[in-house]
Structures are given as C-alpha cells and as structure tokens.
Short mmCIF file of C-alpha atoms and ligand atoms in Angstrom, two decimals:
data_model
loop_
_atom_site.label_atom_id
_atom_site.label_comp_id
_atom_site.label_asym_id
_atom_site.label_seq_id
_atom_site.Cartn_x
_atom_site.Cartn_y
_atom_site.Cartn_z
CA UNK A 271 -28.95 -2.93 1.99
CA UNK A 272 -31.81 -5.27 1.21
CA UNK A 273 -29.83 -8.29 0.13
CA UNK A 274 -29.19 -10.56 3.17
CA UNK A 275 -25.72 -11.48 1.96
CA UNK A 276 -24.81 -7.82 2.28
CA UNK A 277 -25.95 -7.89 5.91
CA UNK A 278 -23.80 -10.95 6.46
CA UNK A 279 -20.83 -9.13 5.00
CA UNK A 280 -21.53 -6.08 7.15
CA UNK A 281 -21.82 -8.30 10.25
CA UNK A 282 -18.49 -9.90 9.50
CA UNK A 283 -17.01 -6.43 9.18
CA UNK A 284 -18.19 -5.39 12.63
CA UNK A 285 -16.34 -8.36 14.13
CA UNK A 286 -13.26 -7.64 12.06
CA UNK A 287 -13.30 -3.98 13.03
CA UNK A 288 -13.55 -4.84 16.72
CA UNK A 289 -10.43 -6.99 16.39
CA UNK A 290 -8.74 -4.45 14.16
CA UNK A 291 -9.38 -1.57 16.53
CA UNK A 292 -7.66 -3.43 19.36
CA UNK A 293 -4.66 -4.20 17.16
CA UNK A 294 -4.59 -0.67 15.79
CA UNK A 295 -4.57 0.95 19.22
CA UNK A 296 -1.39 -0.85 20.22
CA UNK A 297 0.92 1.34 18.14
CA UNK A 298 0.73 5.00 17.19
CA UNK A 299 0.85 5.81 13.49
CA UNK A 300 2.96 8.68 12.11
CA UNK A 301 1.06 11.80 11.02
CA UNK A 302 2.20 11.66 7.42
CA UNK A 303 4.74 10.20 5.07
CA UNK A 304 7.35 12.81 4.18
CA UNK A 305 8.78 10.73 1.33
CA UNK A 306 7.55 10.52 -2.24
CA UNK A 307 8.54 8.33 -5.12
CA UNK A 308 11.03 10.02 -7.43
CA UNK A 309 11.36 10.35 -11.16
CA UNK A 310 14.55 9.71 -13.14
CA UNK A 311 15.77 13.25 -12.31
CA UNK A 312 15.40 12.57 -8.60
CA UNK A 313 12.45 14.92 -8.19
CA UNK A 314 9.63 13.90 -5.86
CA UNK A 315 6.42 13.13 -7.68
CA UNK A 316 2.92 13.89 -6.46
CA UNK A 317 0.72 11.38 -8.28
CA UNK A 318 -2.49 12.90 -9.64
CA UNK A 319 -4.26 10.75 -12.17
CA UNK A 320 -6.43 7.84 -13.11
CA UNK A 321 -6.51 4.09 -13.20
CA UNK A 322 -6.53 3.42 -16.93
CA UNK A 323 -8.66 1.57 -17.34
CA UNK A 324 -11.12 -1.04 -16.15
CA UNK A 325 -11.87 -1.79 -19.79
CA UNK A 326 -8.44 -3.51 -20.06
CA UNK A 327 -9.74 -6.31 -17.83
CA UNK A 328 -11.90 -7.76 -20.59
CA UNK A 329 -10.57 -6.64 -23.97
CA UNK A 330 -9.09 -9.59 -25.92
CA UNK A 331 -5.73 -7.81 -26.28
CA UNK A 332 -5.63 -6.69 -22.64
CA UNK A 333 -5.37 -3.03 -23.62
CA UNK A 334 -7.71 -0.34 -22.29
CA UNK A 335 -10.24 1.36 -24.56
CA UNK A 336 -8.27 4.56 -24.38
CA UNK A 337 -6.74 6.71 -27.09
CA UNK A 338 -4.01 9.31 -27.24
CA UNK A 339 -6.74 11.93 -27.71
CA UNK A 340 -8.37 10.72 -24.50
CA UNK A 341 -5.09 11.35 -22.72
CA UNK A 342 -4.71 14.82 -24.23
CA UNK A 343 -8.23 15.61 -23.06
CA UNK A 344 -7.72 14.59 -19.43
CA UNK A 345 -4.48 16.56 -19.29
CA UNK A 346 -6.26 19.68 -20.51
CA UNK A 347 -9.30 19.16 -18.29
CA UNK A 348 -7.68 18.05 -15.03
CA UNK A 349 -3.91 18.62 -15.27
CA UNK A 350 -3.12 15.00 -14.47
CA UNK A 351 0.53 13.90 -14.35
CA UNK A 352 0.30 10.22 -13.46
CA UNK A 353 -1.40 7.00 -14.48
CA UNK A 354 -1.85 3.59 -12.90
CA UNK A 355 -1.91 1.65 -16.13
CA UNK A 356 -3.51 -1.80 -16.02
CA UNK A 357 -1.51 -4.70 -17.38
CA UNK A 358 -2.24 -8.38 -16.83
CA UNK A 359 -0.42 -11.66 -16.39
CA UNK A 360 -2.71 -13.29 -18.98
CA UNK A 361 -1.52 -10.79 -21.59
CA UNK A 362 2.17 -10.88 -20.58
CA UNK A 363 2.33 -14.70 -20.48
CA UNK A 364 -0.66 -15.99 -22.47
CA UNK A 365 0.92 -19.40 -22.84
CA UNK A 366 2.91 -21.04 -20.10
CA UNK A 367 6.52 -19.89 -20.35
CA UNK A 368 5.91 -17.67 -23.41
CA UNK A 369 6.18 -13.90 -23.03
CA UNK A 370 4.11 -11.94 -25.54
CA UNK A 371 6.55 -9.25 -26.67
CA UNK A 372 3.88 -7.86 -29.02
CA UNK A 373 1.71 -7.04 -26.02
CA UNK A 374 4.65 -5.32 -24.33
CA UNK A 375 5.20 -3.36 -27.57
CA UNK A 376 1.59 -2.14 -27.35
CA UNK A 377 2.02 -1.18 -23.69
CA UNK A 378 5.27 0.62 -24.55
CA UNK A 379 3.49 2.54 -27.29
CA UNK A 380 0.95 3.78 -24.74
CA UNK A 381 3.67 4.61 -22.24
CA UNK A 382 5.13 6.82 -24.97
CA UNK A 383 1.85 8.79 -25.16
CA UNK A 384 2.35 9.57 -21.48
CA UNK A 385 6.07 10.28 -21.96
CA UNK A 386 5.26 12.82 -24.68
CA UNK A 387 3.12 14.74 -22.20
CA UNK A 388 5.40 14.64 -19.17
CA UNK A 389 3.54 11.98 -17.19
CA UNK A 390 4.90 9.29 -14.92
CA UNK A 391 3.52 5.76 -15.25
CA UNK A 392 2.87 2.99 -12.74
CA UNK A 393 2.28 -0.43 -14.27
CA UNK A 394 -0.32 -2.37 -12.28
CA UNK A 395 -0.45 -6.18 -12.63
CA UNK A 396 -4.19 -6.34 -12.32
CA UNK A 397 -6.44 -9.13 -11.16
CA UNK A 398 -9.90 -9.44 -9.69
CA UNK A 399 -11.31 -12.85 -8.74
CA UNK A 400 -8.10 -14.49 -10.00
CA UNK A 401 -8.79 -14.74 -13.73
CA UNK A 402 -11.41 -15.05 -16.43
CA UNK A 403 -11.09 -18.85 -16.50
CA UNK A 404 -12.79 -19.26 -13.09
CA UNK A 405 -16.12 -19.44 -14.97
CA UNK A 406 -16.85 -21.03 -18.35
CA UNK A 407 -18.31 -17.78 -19.70
CA UNK A 408 -15.13 -15.90 -18.78
CA UNK A 409 -17.01 -12.80 -17.70
CA UNK A 410 -16.27 -12.52 -13.95
CA UNK A 411 -12.60 -12.67 -13.10
CA UNK A 412 -9.61 -11.11 -14.84
CA UNK A 413 -5.84 -11.16 -14.62
CA UNK A 414 -4.40 -14.65 -14.45
CA UNK A 415 -4.05 -16.73 -17.63
CA UNK A 416 -6.26 -19.79 -18.17
CA UNK A 417 -3.24 -22.14 -17.97
CA UNK A 418 -2.60 -20.91 -14.41
CA UNK A 419 -6.19 -21.39 -13.27
CA UNK A 420 -6.95 -24.56 -11.31
CA UNK A 421 -10.40 -24.65 -9.72
CA UNK A 422 -10.40 -28.47 -9.47
CA UNK A 423 -13.99 -28.56 -10.69
CA UNK A 424 -15.25 -26.70 -7.62
CA UNK A 425 -18.25 -24.45 -8.20
CA UNK A 426 -18.05 -20.73 -8.88
CA UNK A 427 -21.56 -19.35 -8.50
CA UNK A 428 -22.03 -15.77 -9.55
CA UNK A 429 -24.57 -13.30 -8.19
CA UNK A 430 -25.28 -9.62 -8.17
CA UNK A 431 -22.35 -8.49 -6.02
CA UNK A 432 -19.04 -9.29 -7.64
CA UNK A 433 -16.93 -9.24 -4.46
CA UNK A 434 -18.90 -12.21 -3.11
CA UNK A 435 -17.56 -14.37 -5.94
CA UNK A 436 -14.28 -14.25 -3.98
CA UNK A 437 -15.98 -16.53 -1.45
CA UNK A 438 -16.86 -19.24 -4.01
CA UNK A 439 -15.04 -22.59 -3.61
CA UNK A 440 -13.54 -22.60 -7.12
CA UNK A 441 -12.19 -19.06 -6.74
CA UNK A 442 -10.70 -19.88 -3.35
CA UNK A 443 -9.06 -23.01 -4.80
CA UNK A 444 -7.48 -21.07 -7.67
CA UNK A 445 -5.83 -18.74 -5.13
CA UNK A 446 -4.86 -21.63 -2.83
CA UNK A 447 -2.94 -23.15 -5.73
CA UNK A 448 -1.19 -19.87 -6.53
CA UNK A 449 -0.05 -19.33 -2.94
CA UNK A 450 0.88 -23.02 -2.88
CA UNK A 451 -1.31 -23.57 0.15
CA UNK A 452 -2.28 -26.83 -1.55
CA UNK A 453 1.34 -27.80 -2.17
CA UNK A 454 0.44 -28.76 -5.74
CA UNK A 455 1.49 -25.80 -7.88
CA UNK A 456 4.72 -24.22 -6.69
CA UNK A 457 5.48 -23.27 -10.31
CA UNK A 458 2.72 -20.63 -10.47
CA UNK A 459 4.40 -18.06 -8.24
CA UNK A 460 7.65 -18.69 -10.10
CA UNK A 461 5.96 -17.87 -13.40
CA UNK A 462 4.41 -14.76 -11.89
CA UNK A 463 7.85 -13.50 -10.82
CA UNK A 464 9.23 -14.41 -14.27
CA UNK A 465 6.44 -12.41 -15.91
CA UNK A 466 7.47 -9.42 -13.79
CA UNK A 467 11.10 -9.90 -14.77
CA UNK A 468 10.05 -9.75 -18.43
CA UNK A 469 8.11 -6.53 -17.85
CA UNK A 470 11.09 -5.08 -15.97
CA UNK A 471 13.46 -6.04 -18.79
CA UNK A 472 11.26 -4.11 -21.19
CA UNK A 473 10.89 -0.96 -19.08
CA UNK A 474 14.20 -0.85 -17.17
CA UNK A 475 15.59 1.93 -19.36
CA UNK A 476 12.29 3.76 -19.68
CA UNK A 477 12.28 6.91 -17.53
CA UNK A 478 8.52 7.35 -17.79
CA UNK A 479 7.73 4.09 -16.02
CA UNK A 480 8.49 4.94 -12.40
CA UNK A 481 6.69 2.15 -10.50
CA UNK A 482 5.52 -1.45 -10.67
CA UNK A 483 2.44 -2.38 -8.61
CA UNK A 484 3.18 -6.05 -7.94
CA UNK A 485 -0.36 -7.34 -7.54
CA UNK A 486 -3.75 -5.69 -7.57
CA UNK A 487 -5.90 -6.36 -4.48
CA UNK A 488 -4.30 -9.60 -3.33
CA UNK A 489 -6.58 -12.26 -1.89
CA UNK A 490 -5.47 -15.24 0.18
CA UNK A 491 -8.10 -17.89 -0.55
CA UNK A 492 -8.33 -20.01 2.61
CA UNK A 493 -5.52 -17.97 4.18
CA UNK A 494 -6.72 -14.60 5.42
CA UNK A 495 -5.31 -11.71 7.42
CA UNK A 496 -2.08 -12.32 9.32
CA UNK A 497 -1.63 -15.88 7.99
CA UNK A 498 -1.83 -14.64 4.42
CA UNK A 499 -0.17 -11.25 4.53
CA UNK A 500 2.80 -12.09 6.74
CA UNK A 501 3.22 -15.44 4.95
CA UNK A 502 2.82 -16.13 1.23
CA UNK A 503 1.98 -12.55 0.25
CA UNK A 504 5.19 -11.12 1.73
CA UNK A 505 7.11 -14.05 0.20
CA UNK A 506 5.65 -13.40 -3.26
CA UNK A 507 6.46 -9.69 -3.05
CA UNK A 508 10.05 -10.48 -2.10
CA UNK A 509 10.33 -12.93 -4.96
CA UNK A 510 8.86 -10.56 -7.54
CA UNK A 511 11.08 -7.72 -6.23
CA UNK A 512 14.18 -9.90 -6.54
CA UNK A 513 13.18 -10.90 -10.09
CA UNK A 514 12.54 -7.27 -11.08
CA UNK A 515 15.89 -6.15 -9.65
CA UNK A 516 17.74 -8.64 -11.85
CA UNK A 517 16.61 -6.52 -14.78
CA UNK A 518 15.78 -3.11 -13.37
CA UNK A 519 17.55 -1.52 -10.39
CA UNK A 520 15.69 1.80 -10.35
CA UNK A 521 11.95 1.53 -10.86
CA UNK A 522 9.94 1.70 -7.63
CA UNK A 523 8.23 -1.46 -6.44
CA UNK A 524 4.75 -0.92 -5.00
CA UNK A 525 3.12 -3.36 -2.65
CA UNK A 526 -0.53 -3.61 -1.64
CA UNK A 527 -2.12 -5.14 1.44
CA UNK A 528 -4.85 -7.75 1.11
CA UNK A 529 -7.89 -5.89 -0.18
CA UNK A 530 -10.45 -7.69 1.96
CA UNK A 531 -10.67 -5.63 5.14
CA UNK A 532 -7.85 -3.15 4.46
CA UNK A 533 -9.93 -1.33 1.84
CA UNK A 534 -12.51 -0.87 4.61
CA UNK A 535 -10.11 0.60 7.15
CA UNK A 536 -8.69 -2.48 8.87
CA UNK A 537 -4.97 -3.01 9.60
CA UNK A 538 -2.45 -4.98 7.53
CA UNK A 539 0.00 -7.67 8.65
CA UNK A 540 2.29 -7.41 5.64
CA UNK A 541 5.97 -8.02 6.37
CA UNK A 542 8.98 -5.93 5.25
CA UNK A 543 10.40 -6.29 1.73
CA UNK A 544 14.17 -6.04 1.25
CA UNK A 545 15.23 -4.16 -1.85
CA UNK A 546 18.44 -5.70 -3.25
CA UNK A 547 19.29 -2.60 -5.33
CA UNK A 548 22.42 -0.58 -4.53
CA UNK A 549 21.49 2.62 -2.73
CA UNK A 550 18.29 3.54 -0.92
CA UNK A 551 15.46 1.03 -1.14
CA UNK A 552 12.69 1.85 -3.60
CA UNK A 553 9.68 0.15 -2.10
CA UNK A 554 6.41 2.08 -1.81
CA UNK A 555 3.02 1.27 -0.29
CA UNK A 556 0.03 1.53 -2.65
CA UNK A 557 -3.21 0.59 -0.87
CA UNK A 558 -6.83 1.10 -1.93
CA UNK A 559 -9.72 2.74 -0.12
CA UNK A 560 -13.35 1.63 -0.49
CA UNK A 561 -15.35 2.22 2.71
CA UNK A 562 -17.79 -0.65 3.14
CA UNK A 563 -21.05 1.30 3.45
CA UNK A 564 -20.33 2.94 0.09
CA UNK A 565 -19.27 -0.40 -1.42
CA UNK A 566 -22.71 -1.63 -0.38
CA UNK A 567 -24.41 1.12 -2.33
CA UNK A 568 -24.81 4.03 0.08
CA UNK A 569 -23.92 7.64 -0.62
CA UNK A 570 -21.89 9.92 1.63
CA UNK A 571 -24.92 11.15 3.54
CA UNK A 572 -27.08 10.53 6.58
CA UNK A 573 -25.84 7.88 9.01
CA UNK A 574 -23.34 6.59 6.47
CA UNK A 575 -21.42 9.84 6.44
CA UNK A 576 -20.06 9.44 9.95
CA UNK A 577 -19.22 5.79 9.35
CA UNK A 578 -17.30 6.65 6.21
CA UNK A 579 -15.46 9.52 7.91
CA UNK A 580 -14.43 7.09 10.64
CA UNK A 581 -13.31 4.55 8.06
CA UNK A 582 -11.18 7.10 6.21
CA UNK A 583 -9.50 8.22 9.44
CA UNK A 584 -8.77 4.65 10.51
CA UNK A 585 -7.60 3.72 7.00
CA UNK A 586 -5.19 6.68 6.99
CA UNK A 587 -3.65 5.63 10.27
CA UNK A 588 -3.36 1.99 9.19
CA UNK A 589 -1.75 3.04 5.91
CA UNK A 590 0.86 5.14 7.67
CA UNK A 591 1.58 2.42 10.21
CA UNK A 592 2.20 -0.10 7.41
CA UNK A 593 4.28 2.43 5.46
CA UNK A 594 6.42 2.93 8.55
CA UNK A 595 6.88 -0.83 8.96
CA UNK A 596 7.93 -1.09 5.30
CA UNK A 597 10.50 1.65 5.97
CA UNK A 598 12.31 -0.70 8.37
CA UNK A 599 13.44 2.03 10.75
CA UNK A 600 14.03 4.73 8.12
CA UNK A 601 10.56 6.32 8.46
CA UNK A 602 7.45 5.70 6.39
CA UNK A 603 8.00 4.70 2.77
CA UNK A 604 6.24 6.74 0.04
CA UNK A 605 2.51 6.09 -0.21
CA UNK A 606 0.27 6.31 -3.24
CA UNK A 607 -3.44 5.75 -2.87
CA UNK A 608 -3.67 3.46 -5.88
CA UNK A 609 -7.46 3.33 -6.04
CA UNK A 610 -10.46 5.08 -4.65
CA UNK A 611 -13.59 6.01 -6.55
CA UNK A 612 -17.33 5.97 -6.54
CA UNK A 613 -20.49 6.43 -8.52
CA UNK A 614 -20.54 10.20 -8.46
CA UNK A 615 -24.30 10.40 -8.95
CA UNK A 616 -24.62 9.35 -5.29
CA UNK A 617 -25.58 11.83 -2.61
CA UNK A 618 -22.58 13.57 -1.08
CA UNK A 619 -20.15 12.35 -3.75
CA UNK A 620 -18.40 15.72 -4.04
CA UNK A 621 -17.83 15.91 -0.27
CA UNK A 622 -16.46 12.38 -0.24
CA UNK A 623 -14.01 13.11 -3.07
CA UNK A 624 -12.90 16.24 -1.22
CA UNK A 625 -12.47 14.30 2.03
CA UNK A 626 -10.27 11.69 0.36
CA UNK A 627 -8.06 14.17 -1.49
CA UNK A 628 -7.62 16.37 1.58
CA UNK A 629 -6.83 13.37 3.76
CA UNK A 630 -4.32 12.06 1.23
CA UNK A 631 -2.64 15.46 0.69
CA UNK A 632 -2.15 15.97 4.42
CA UNK A 633 -0.72 12.45 4.79
CA UNK A 634 1.75 12.91 1.91
CA UNK A 635 0.00 10.50 -0.44
CA UNK A 636 -0.58 10.88 -4.16
CA UNK A 637 -3.98 9.75 -5.40
CA UNK A 638 -5.02 7.69 -8.40
CA UNK A 639 -8.75 7.75 -9.03
CA UNK A 640 -10.70 4.62 -10.05
CA UNK A 641 -11.23 4.89 -12.92
CA UNK A 642 -10.69 6.35 -16.39
CA UNK A 643 -13.74 4.62 -17.85
CA UNK A 644 -16.85 6.27 -19.23
CA UNK A 645 -19.97 6.49 -17.13
CA UNK A 646 -21.08 7.19 -13.58
CA UNK A 647 -17.74 6.47 -11.84
CA UNK A 648 -15.62 8.25 -14.43
CA UNK A 649 -14.84 11.76 -15.68
CA UNK A 650 -16.81 11.55 -18.94
CA UNK A 651 -20.03 10.13 -20.34
CA UNK A 652 -19.68 7.74 -23.25
CA UNK A 653 -20.70 10.54 -25.64
CA UNK A 654 -17.73 12.55 -24.36
CA UNK A 655 -19.65 14.97 -22.14
CA UNK A 656 -17.61 16.03 -19.12
CA UNK A 657 -19.11 14.85 -15.82
CA UNK A 658 -19.11 16.46 -12.34
CA UNK A 659 -15.89 14.62 -11.42
CA UNK A 660 -13.84 16.69 -13.88
CA UNK A 661 -14.21 19.90 -11.89
CA UNK A 662 -13.65 18.11 -8.56
CA UNK A 663 -10.35 16.63 -9.74
CA UNK A 664 -9.12 19.78 -11.45
CA UNK A 665 -7.32 21.14 -8.40
CA UNK A 666 -4.00 22.85 -7.63
CA UNK A 667 -1.09 20.60 -6.61
CA UNK A 668 2.71 20.59 -6.60
CA UNK A 669 3.68 18.20 -9.36
CA UNK A 670 7.41 17.52 -9.31
CA UNK A 671 9.48 19.01 -6.54
CA UNK A 672 13.09 18.53 -5.47
CA UNK A 673 13.12 17.55 -1.80
CA UNK A 674 9.36 17.76 -1.20
CA UNK A 675 8.28 16.85 2.34
CA UNK A 676 4.66 18.02 2.64
CA UNK A 677 1.96 20.06 0.96
CA UNK A 678 -1.62 21.34 1.15
CA UNK A 679 -3.97 22.54 -1.54
CA UNK A 680 -7.02 24.78 -1.72
CA UNK A 681 -9.03 26.36 -4.54
CA UNK A 682 -6.78 29.41 -4.16
CA UNK A 683 -3.39 27.71 -4.44
CA UNK A 684 -0.84 25.46 -2.75
CA UNK A 685 1.64 25.58 0.10
CA UNK A 686 4.50 23.12 0.25
CA UNK A 687 7.66 22.48 2.21
CA UNK A 688 10.99 21.47 0.71
CA UNK A 689 14.20 20.32 2.36
CA UNK A 690 16.73 21.18 -0.32
CA UNK A 691 17.36 23.63 -3.12
CA UNK A 692 16.09 22.80 -6.58
CA UNK A 693 13.20 23.09 -8.97
CA UNK A 694 9.46 22.75 -8.43
CA UNK A 695 6.57 22.46 -10.86
CA UNK A 696 3.06 23.39 -9.73
CA UNK A 697 -0.23 22.83 -11.52
CA UNK A 698 -2.94 25.48 -11.16
CA UNK A 699 -6.27 25.07 -13.00
CA UNK A 700 -6.01 27.60 -15.86
CA UNK A 701 -9.66 28.68 -15.74
CA UNK A 702 -9.25 29.88 -12.15
CA UNK A 703 -5.67 31.14 -12.42
CA UNK A 704 -5.87 33.63 -15.24
CA UNK A 705 -3.06 35.86 -13.96
CA UNK A 706 0.40 34.91 -12.72
CA UNK A 707 -0.05 33.85 -9.09
CA UNK A 708 1.71 35.44 -6.12
CA UNK A 709 4.63 33.33 -4.89
CA UNK A 710 6.56 33.42 -1.63
CA UNK A 711 9.53 31.26 -0.68
CA UNK A 712 10.69 30.73 -4.27
CA UNK A 713 11.56 32.51 -7.52
CA UNK A 714 9.28 32.11 -10.53
CA UNK A 715 11.18 30.51 -13.41
CA UNK A 716 8.21 30.33 -15.81
CA UNK A 717 4.44 30.64 -15.91
CA UNK A 718 2.25 29.23 -18.66
CA UNK A 719 -1.29 30.52 -18.23
CA UNK A 720 -2.64 28.22 -20.95
CA UNK A 721 -1.57 24.98 -19.28
CA UNK A 722 -1.54 26.26 -15.68
CA UNK A 723 2.07 25.17 -15.22
CA UNK A 724 4.22 27.27 -12.90
CA UNK A 725 7.89 26.42 -12.48
CA UNK A 726 9.88 27.66 -9.53
CA UNK A 727 13.43 27.78 -8.22
CA UNK A 728 13.60 27.07 -4.52
CA UNK A 729 16.73 28.12 -2.62
CA UNK A 730 16.74 25.51 0.15
CA UNK A 731 14.79 24.63 3.29
CA UNK A 732 11.66 26.64 2.46
CA UNK A 733 7.91 26.84 2.81
CA UNK A 734 6.61 27.88 -0.58
CA UNK A 735 3.21 29.49 -1.02
CA UNK A 736 1.50 29.98 -4.36
CA UNK A 737 -1.74 31.95 -4.28
CA UNK A 738 -4.20 33.49 -6.68
O1 MNI B 285 -13.40 -3.18 -2.53
C1 MNI B 285 -12.95 -4.04 -3.23
C2 MNI B 285 -12.90 -5.40 -2.71
C3 MNI B 285 -13.80 -5.81 -1.76
C4 MNI B 285 -13.79 -7.11 -1.28
C5 MNI B 285 -12.85 -8.00 -1.74
N1 MNI B 285 -12.83 -9.32 -1.26
C6 MNI B 285 -13.96 -9.89 -0.65
C7 MNI B 285 -11.66 -10.14 -1.44
C8 MNI B 285 -11.92 -7.59 -2.68
C9 MNI B 285 -11.96 -6.30 -3.15
N2 MNI B 285 -12.55 -3.74 -4.48
C10 MNI B 285 -12.81 -2.42 -5.02
C11 MNI B 285 -12.38 -2.05 -6.39
N3 MNI B 285 -11.17 -2.65 -6.89
C12 MNI B 285 -11.37 -3.11 -8.23
C13 MNI B 285 -10.16 -3.02 -9.09
O2 MNI B 285 -8.98 -3.24 -8.45
C14 MNI B 285 -12.52 -2.29 -8.69
O3 MNI B 285 -13.18 -2.82 -9.79
C15 MNI B 285 -13.37 -2.27 -7.47
O4 MNI B 285 -14.36 -1.34 -7.54
#
C-alpha cells in the first residue's frame, strides 16, 4: 500500500466499518439460508462454477472468449454445474430502442453448450464504471451503451486502480442520470427494464437459464448507502422484475447490493422486492465478496489474514441478514455468492479459497468464482496449462437435490440434509474417488466413476453421508 489514494480509501473504510458495525449489531443474522434456487424440475441447485468471462466486457460482439471445448475442459477438470454468464446492455440494445436479436441468438447458442452438459445458467447484466463511453478511448468502463452515457463533459481521469475511476465526476454524472437523480433522463431506467424484458422473452421457455442477475455491482453516483440502496436501486429492481415477469414467470431474479462497501463486509440497506408471479416468490440474493486488504494487493498472510477473516465473517452475517429481509417474513431467500476471486499467485491464496468455500457451504450459498479468464486469477494459463486453482475448486458437492436444506464438504465426501423424498446428484472428484463411495441415508441409483457423478434416491427427512 504505497499509493496514497489507497490509504485514503482504507481510511474511508475504517469510518464506514465503524458505522456499519453499529448498524450490524442491532439485529442478529440467521446462521444459514436453508433455501436454494431450483431448476425446472424443482430440484435445489448448488451453484459451483465460474463467471464467464471478463473478456466479454471488451469484445466488440459482447461475447466471452470462450469455446465449447473450454466448457468441456472445466467440466472434466472441476465438475462445475453452473455459470454466471456475462451479458451487457450495450449488446442487447446497441441502438436506443433496438434489441439486437442476433446477439441474443449468440447467447442462446452458448446457453445450449451448457444445456448439453447439464449446467444451469445465470445471465448477469454486467457493468463496471457504467460503460465504455465514459472515456474517449473506450477502455475503462463496460456495460451501458454509448447512447445511454451522459457525462455532461465532466472529466474522467484514469489511474492505476480501476475502482477509483468510480469517483471521477464524469462517471458519477453518468450514474446520476441513470438513477434520475438529475431529473433529466427518466427514460434510461425504462430502457434498462425493457432490455431485461427482451432477454426474458428470449429465455422464458429455456430450462437451462435459471436466474437473471439484474445489475452487476450497482453504484449510486452521488447517492450512496441507504439513500441509494433503499431508494433508486430498490425501485429499479422492482421495475426490472415487473418487466421480466411480463414475459417470464419462472426464472429466478437475483439482486445485488451496492458493491462499494458491501464487497468489503459492510451492511446493505436494500429494500424488499415483490415478485408478481403466481406461487412462491423467486427472488434470490447474489452479492460479491472482495475483502479490501486483498483488493489493495495483499495476500492472505501476516496481519492481513486476520483482517480478511474478520471481513468474511462480517460479510457472511450481513449477507444472511439481507437475505432474510428479502424473504419478507418467510426466512432467508436463496443466496449465491456471485463473485469472489483473487490472484492465486499471492501468499495464502489456497487458504483464502478454502475459507470462502467453507464459509459459503455452511451458510447455504452456492459460489461462482471470478473468473473464467486465462492468467493469474483463473484456472488456466493462456497456453492451456492448468493452474493451482483447478485442484482447489475440484471438490465434492451435492449438485441437484430435492428438498436440500444444508450441506458440508470435505476432501473425503459430503454430508447433506434433505426435507423430502426425491433424487440427489453428488459430484465427487474422479481422481480421488476411484471406487464407489459408501453411502448412508440414501440408496445409490447410479455411480459413474469416470465423471464422478453419484445419483441417489432419498426416502424423506434424512441426513445423507457420502464418503470415500
Ligand atoms: O471490489 C470491487 C469494487 C470495489 C469498489 C467499487 N466502487 C468504488 C464503486 C466497486 C467495485 N469489484 C470487484 C470485482 N468485480 C468486477 C466485476 O464485477 C471485477 O472485475 C472486480 O475484480
């Protein structure tokens, strides 16, 4: 932490945390969410996969640099079953009022790759720093189309730490127009909801697409914290949800808190979202986790280790508190950790990854790693060599389970609890599980040693144990 602006950011965090800790201590969070999002067959899904991919932010066609072979490889190497697939408003609605059906065709084609391999897909309307039009070079922001970008000629200076570009006047103004804080562009949020309706029309009948993440890492411009989250952010989510439900009654809607602060362990002031669908609401909470010391370049070691452990614990409790609020008296809504990740060459990276997965498992959250791009944060080098992350993510987990309420995983197997009779599918890394595992609490329906897929029949209220 040599750069003074980083110290300023860290100082601001200390103040925020002090305030957050007071707010957080006022209510007790639940221990875990016992609900999971469900697939078209009504089975609970444990999300285990990647954000695919950061490359989609800057490709001209908005599609990730990712092939069907790449997907086949990650399935073999890590037994993934889920993807948070990046889409963007600029690609969906490149011209004002014009939906690019060709782009949706290309997304649908990729969704089919996942469908062919039994995955479930979350579509994530991605943005960072509003959009590429915040700077003339187009190489900082991503997400929003140029026609929806109004910086009013205010400066956007860029430096070495991309998050700080959020604090530039032009970036703030672009967001202030979107949230209509300026009162000048009420049409922008309307177009955003319309873009979601178009996506929902396309994927309403598609059983592989199980969730829509309404906005990546929302940012309030001049409105921050309570004023932003309980105000225009909640309003936008309601509007997008209503638009989606006109076309698609079944796909889960995922909401995120503001990224600034929450990603570092601070509380959220998001309000409840009403789901107009018939039947039980399908709203889930999909926050991100990036502890500040690690964001600033530290590993998971030395003094930082304790700080990060504290952040993860506080984050977990804030996530569950928000999930409970979103449940509106019916218990915590399903939670998916939509992003966490790090440069895995850093000291202690393996322990940090383990900490996050174990924390998420125990709290009933699926995890989507950031990201499925080559290099030091990802699973592979650009020449295709597998990196350390591959073995850390190749872990046992229950994949699709009727009536799942909780689970734990270790190198030797999984234990999970179910509340009703039905089927369960478990993934066990094939290299470690060479023989059919021992099972209690369920009958084995099938075992495929090559893929590590074990299917079970569970009679009812049971604790199922699968062990090597
Ligand atoms: O941690 C963040 C993050 C920090 C700070 C801010 N603000 C100051 C508004 C916003 C976001 N982001 C982490 C990751 N998320 C994106 C994609 O969603 C990744 O590229 C980042 O690593």
